[in-house]
Amino acid sequence: MVQSGGLLTSIRDPVTLKSISVTLSINDFVAGVSATLNYENEEKPLEAFFMFPMDEDSAVYSFEAFVDGKKIVAELQDKYQVHKRYEETLSGGYQPYLLEEDKCSKDVFCCNVGNLQPGSKVSLTLRYVQELPLEDDGALRYVLPAILNPRYHLSSDRSEDSSMDMKTPIVPLEELPYTLSMVATISSQLGISTIQSNCPLSPIEYTGDNKTSAQVSLAEGHKFDRDVELLIFYRKVHSPSVAVEMGMSERPSDSLMGAPSAMVSFYPDIPEVETATKRGEFVFLMDRSRSMNSPMSSKNRSQLRIDAAKETLILLLKSLPVGCYFNIYGFGATHEEFFPDSVLYNQETMQVAVKKVKNLLADLGGTELLTPLRKIFRKPPIPGHPLQIFVFTDGEVVETFSVIREVKFQSRKHRCFSFGIGEGASTNLVKNLAQVSGGTAEFITGNDRMQSKALRSLRRSLQSVVEDVSLSWNLPPQMFAPMLSPEQTSIFRGQRLIIYSLLIGKIPKEEATGEVCLSYTLHGKSYEEKVTFSLQPKPDDNFTIHRLAARSMIQSKDFGFKETSLMYKRDVLDISLDSGVMSSFTAFVAINKELNEPIHGPLVHREIPRPILLGAGPRRPSDGYPKNLFCASGPGTLPPWLMNKGQCAAMIYTPNGPPREPQKSQKKKCANPTDARPELPHLAKYDSYPQGSKEHSIAQLIYLQNADGSWDMNEDLAKILGTSLEDMTAAHPSEVLEAKAWATMLAVIWLHANGKDLKDEWELLERKAVVWLHNNAVRGFKKLMRTANKFLKTSLSPSIFKL
């Protein structure tokens, strides 16, 4: 084991990393990033390693090194050939540099620095492009991961050939031997409203007319002790847009990188339609590995992940619709289920489940998700109740690629809503589980509340199905727009849709425009949204849109080095080498043969220290081209490289059909302010919030709700409401309202009066309560509200009880 002071030299000198410098360029919804790592070897010859965890939506396209002032540019090559070359040069004493994806996770990149001679100064520069997620409040979110805080894993569960077996030393923040500098340039015709960060920033400098561009940087001397998060707010962020990027002039005009590429962004205004019944089979899979005992964030007294997960499960149980089916699984090295099969949701089954949730512990060891998933998929479907799976995990699971393949293979039977807990959750796993099944992915980090994000996904799972999603183009004659993105099989309210396409054909020299139309149906009614855009492509030295389009194509076929079928390996390799975007089958390699002499004696292995995070424990698509391509109607011929990929018309998204049944992998495991409320003794262990806090009172009120949405009139409810059962009974208008209905009315009013800022978390269960009141023939809400408002000392409108 490495000592807490960090892995040092024999004379306790610091290890090699000196500084990190990042240049960030954000244009509309995408970012180009250049990160430089500066090393100096102050000891004897050694072999060094470094890890870069990145978002799944990133595409690495360039890697270079400066060794004692000499520039060495790496080439993207077939990984099989690269490894042979790397081993040969390493054993020969030369200076090889190797950058590749980790074999167990596509969102972790490993840099093998190779041989470092004494006194050598080395700078490694990595460049990548990335789509930026859109938050609920309209902010674009960019995160520079604290690359020295590796993802949680159990080393005994990792593959032999995974680069993540390294145990990274931990040092106090003030002793960290490196700093981070970052400069960000933001530009958008949507107009920049403001920029926020969780780290100190320099003042924002607006450099464009009407605030269309700006520059900001991190405060000097920043220690890389946390993820650096930027939130960019545009004035018209929800407006549809199309960005057209110029292709490479030296490439054929009808090729992937030579033709202009378009990025279409829609934020569909899907109507909110209430359905008469809410059906479904809801299965919750909760990570119970040991890392779930870690805090949610690095702040002192931060809630434990397992406690937040338990509260979230109870909230989800209380919010389920009457008449559905449900089950709960805990997974780790083994798995446990609450019921042999999913059970009908009623008061009895809900109470049994809530009791079991309260006793859950993070005691199941590793993270084996594939077995419980296959067990769920083998069970016969419940007629009229579509399967909805919710997966919560804080790290990486065993056989990530096999899990994703299994979920994709079963995508016609279910939708998966996935949740990454903490900074170390695998974006590769979490995003792909949702993407390949038509669900959504959420990440809970820092001050995020798991409860609100889980309820958002539950609301989406209850939405009416949007069907017949299609995209059509209106372009000049002889122009076509073959789509490069996987087909979009589902759209949710409040969700952004990004689609990549090529523009093939002759673009008119004069200023010309095109139009793209998004169409879909909901409950038999058709909807359309259109956007007009300039056809004149704009240059981008990073070719950001082209490379993100290539990344989208690679994602749809690349299931890891060992899990991808032979049929797709060639396609992935060709797209990767053509675009310069790394895949599971390619790696960057550069060899310096001039500055080194053969090394005598064994190499010393060194890893880079990471900071202590106070209060924190260990950290944590479709089948390629769609069968039908989106393009403009009209005459023309597709280029040869797109032949046999589809037909030319305004097409509807068509499922590609499931991939072959995945074979069992043989590889080893990878691893507002209210008055203080009195405590209710038998509810004391339900939540971990401070007694008397608003969250504590709301959590206890939710715990008391019945499965049908009602509350019973008892002493526990009276204490939460700040009164006594005797007073509540005395104020009860018993001649017009039964006791349970009176208690339910008071609970709903109390929620509205005391929990406005947490409405996202209790909205579904509150609506269930209102439906219950109407179903039980409660009338005269206006008169009853006067009585209830007087009793609770509130002043709410009867409109809160409208359906």
mmCIF file of N, CA and C in Angstrom, residues 433-475:
data_model
loop_
_atom_site.group_PDB
_atom_site.id
_atom_site.type_symbol
_atom_site.label_atom_id
_atom_site.label_comp_id
_atom_site.label_asym_id
_atom_site.label_seq_id
_atom_site.Cartn_x
_atom_site.Cartn_y
_atom_site.Cartn_z
ATOM 1 N N LEU A 433 -26.292 3.231 -21.447
ATOM 2 C CA LEU A 433 -27.462 2.476 -21.004
ATOM 3 C C LEU A 433 -28.739 3.187 -21.433
ATOM 4 N N ALA A 434 -28.762 4.503 -21.270
ATOM 5 C CA ALA A 434 -29.946 5.274 -21.657
ATOM 6 C C ALA A 434 -30.065 5.399 -23.166
ATOM 7 N N GLN A 435 -28.946 5.682 -23.820
ATOM 8 C CA GLN A 435 -28.986 5.947 -25.262
ATOM 9 C C GLN A 435 -29.462 4.756 -26.061
ATOM 10 N N VAL A 436 -28.962 3.560 -25.750
ATOM 11 C CA VAL A 436 -29.299 2.401 -26.569
ATOM 12 C C VAL A 436 -30.694 1.865 -26.285
ATOM 13 N N SER A 437 -31.350 2.352 -25.232
ATOM 14 C CA SER A 437 -32.677 1.836 -24.869
ATOM 15 C C SER A 437 -33.779 2.885 -24.972
ATOM 16 N N GLY A 438 -33.426 4.134 -25.325
ATOM 17 C CA GLY A 438 -34.442 5.167 -25.452
ATOM 18 C C GLY A 438 -34.815 5.834 -24.153
ATOM 19 N N GLY A 439 -33.968 5.723 -23.127
ATOM 20 C CA GLY A 439 -34.225 6.400 -21.856
ATOM 21 C C GLY A 439 -33.427 7.676 -21.742
ATOM 22 N N THR A 440 -33.180 8.123 -20.522
ATOM 23 C CA THR A 440 -32.369 9.310 -20.291
ATOM 24 C C THR A 440 -31.337 9.020 -19.204
ATOM 25 N N ALA A 441 -30.258 9.807 -19.217
ATOM 26 C CA ALA A 441 -29.173 9.647 -18.236
ATOM 27 C C ALA A 441 -29.074 10.898 -17.384
ATOM 28 N N GLU A 442 -28.793 10.721 -16.111
ATOM 29 C CA GLU A 442 -28.610 11.825 -15.178
ATOM 30 C C GLU A 442 -27.335 11.586 -14.382
ATOM 31 N N PHE A 443 -26.656 12.688 -13.997
ATOM 32 C CA PHE A 443 -25.467 12.594 -13.155
ATOM 33 C C PHE A 443 -25.692 13.451 -11.918
ATOM 34 N N ILE A 444 -25.392 12.885 -10.757
ATOM 35 C CA ILE A 444 -25.593 13.576 -9.489
ATOM 36 C C ILE A 444 -24.231 13.835 -8.877
ATOM 37 N N THR A 445 -23.798 15.091 -8.872
ATOM 38 C CA THR A 445 -22.493 15.456 -8.322
ATOM 39 C C THR A 445 -22.630 16.700 -7.467
ATOM 40 N N GLY A 446 -21.615 16.951 -6.639
ATOM 41 C CA GLY A 446 -21.583 18.182 -5.851
ATOM 42 C C GLY A 446 -22.816 18.355 -5.004
ATOM 43 N N ASN A 447 -23.513 19.481 -5.214
ATOM 44 C CA ASN A 447 -24.702 19.792 -4.425
ATOM 45 C C ASN A 447 -25.992 19.291 -5.060
ATOM 46 N N ASP A 448 -25.905 18.543 -6.154
ATOM 47 C CA ASP A 448 -27.110 18.016 -6.794
ATOM 48 C C ASP A 448 -27.874 17.120 -5.823
ATOM 49 N N ARG A 449 -29.206 17.179 -5.930
ATOM 50 C CA ARG A 449 -30.046 16.281 -5.130
ATOM 51 C C ARG A 449 -30.476 15.105 -6.004
ATOM 52 N N MET A 450 -30.141 13.907 -5.543
ATOM 53 C CA MET A 450 -30.503 12.702 -6.269
ATOM 54 C C MET A 450 -32.014 12.607 -6.440
ATOM 55 N N GLN A 451 -32.747 13.048 -5.402
ATOM 56 C CA GLN A 451 -34.191 12.909 -5.419
ATOM 57 C C GLN A 451 -34.830 13.635 -6.597
ATOM 58 N N SER A 452 -34.423 14.894 -6.833
ATOM 59 C CA SER A 452 -35.055 15.674 -7.889
ATOM 60 C C SER A 452 -34.747 15.095 -9.264
ATOM 61 N N LYS A 453 -33.516 14.614 -9.485
ATOM 62 C CA LYS A 453 -33.161 14.052 -10.787
ATOM 63 C C LYS A 453 -33.845 12.708 -11.017
ATOM 64 N N ALA A 454 -34.011 11.922 -9.964
ATOM 65 C CA ALA A 454 -34.712 10.650 -10.107
ATOM 66 C C ALA A 454 -36.186 10.874 -10.438
ATOM 67 N N LEU A 455 -36.794 11.860 -9.803
ATOM 68 C CA LEU A 455 -38.211 12.135 -10.069
ATOM 69 C C LEU A 455 -38.406 12.701 -11.471
ATOM 70 N N ARG A 456 -37.422 13.449 -11.973
ATOM 71 C CA ARG A 456 -37.511 13.940 -13.345
ATOM 72 C C ARG A 456 -37.547 12.765 -14.316
ATOM 73 N N SER A 457 -36.715 11.768 -14.077
ATOM 74 C CA SER A 457 -36.717 10.590 -14.948
ATOM 75 C C SER A 457 -38.004 9.799 -14.809
ATOM 76 N N LEU A 458 -38.532 9.697 -13.593
ATOM 77 C CA LEU A 458 -39.802 8.990 -13.407
ATOM 78 C C LEU A 458 -40.913 9.698 -14.170
ATOM 79 N N ARG A 459 -40.940 11.037 -14.128
ATOM 80 C CA ARG A 459 -41.951 11.772 -14.899
ATOM 81 C C ARG A 459 -41.808 11.488 -16.389
ATOM 82 N N ARG A 460 -40.559 11.419 -16.865
ATOM 83 C CA ARG A 460 -40.355 11.122 -18.284
ATOM 84 C C ARG A 460 -40.826 9.718 -18.622
ATOM 85 N N SER A 461 -40.600 8.778 -17.721
ATOM 86 C CA SER A 461 -41.037 7.404 -17.988
ATOM 87 C C SER A 461 -42.553 7.295 -18.057
ATOM 88 N N LEU A 462 -43.257 8.268 -17.468
ATOM 89 C CA LEU A 462 -44.718 8.260 -17.481
ATOM 90 C C LEU A 462 -45.295 9.092 -18.621
ATOM 91 N N GLN A 463 -44.436 9.746 -19.399
ATOM 92 C CA GLN A 463 -44.926 10.565 -20.503
ATOM 93 C C GLN A 463 -45.512 9.703 -21.610
ATOM 94 N N SER A 464 -46.437 10.302 -22.334
ATOM 95 C CA SER A 464 -46.987 9.634 -23.508
ATOM 96 C C SER A 464 -45.887 9.444 -24.547
ATOM 97 N N VAL A 465 -46.005 8.386 -25.328
ATOM 98 C CA VAL A 465 -44.975 8.037 -26.295
ATOM 99 C C VAL A 465 -45.068 8.949 -27.518
ATOM 100 N N VAL A 466 -43.933 9.562 -27.871
ATOM 101 C CA VAL A 466 -43.835 10.339 -29.101
ATOM 102 C C VAL A 466 -43.449 9.380 -30.226
ATOM 103 N N GLU A 467 -44.214 9.385 -31.317
ATOM 104 C CA GLU A 467 -44.014 8.413 -32.384
ATOM 105 C C GLU A 467 -43.688 9.107 -33.703
ATOM 106 N N ASP A 468 -43.282 8.300 -34.688
ATOM 107 C CA ASP A 468 -43.044 8.758 -36.066
ATOM 108 C C ASP A 468 -42.105 9.960 -36.106
ATOM 109 N N VAL A 469 -41.006 9.866 -35.388
ATOM 110 C CA VAL A 469 -40.030 10.955 -35.387
ATOM 111 C C VAL A 469 -39.304 10.976 -36.727
ATOM 112 N N SER A 470 -39.276 12.123 -37.370
ATOM 113 C CA SER A 470 -38.626 12.209 -38.682
ATOM 114 C C SER A 470 -37.986 13.574 -38.865
ATOM 115 N N LEU A 471 -37.027 13.628 -39.773
ATOM 116 C CA LEU A 471 -36.333 14.865 -40.101
ATOM 117 C C LEU A 471 -36.316 14.995 -41.616
ATOM 118 N N SER A 472 -36.744 16.126 -42.140
ATOM 119 C CA SER A 472 -36.738 16.336 -43.585
ATOM 120 C C SER A 472 -36.010 17.632 -43.912
ATOM 121 N N TRP A 473 -35.421 17.671 -45.106
ATOM 122 C CA TRP A 473 -34.602 18.808 -45.520
ATOM 123 C C TRP A 473 -35.176 19.435 -46.784
ATOM 124 N N ASN A 474 -35.107 20.739 -46.860
ATOM 125 C CA ASN A 474 -35.439 21.469 -48.074
ATOM 126 C C ASN A 474 -34.170 22.184 -48.526
ATOM 127 N N LEU A 475 -33.512 21.620 -49.546
ATOM 128 C CA LEU A 475 -32.219 22.103 -49.995
ATOM 129 C C LEU A 475 -32.255 22.427 -51.485
#
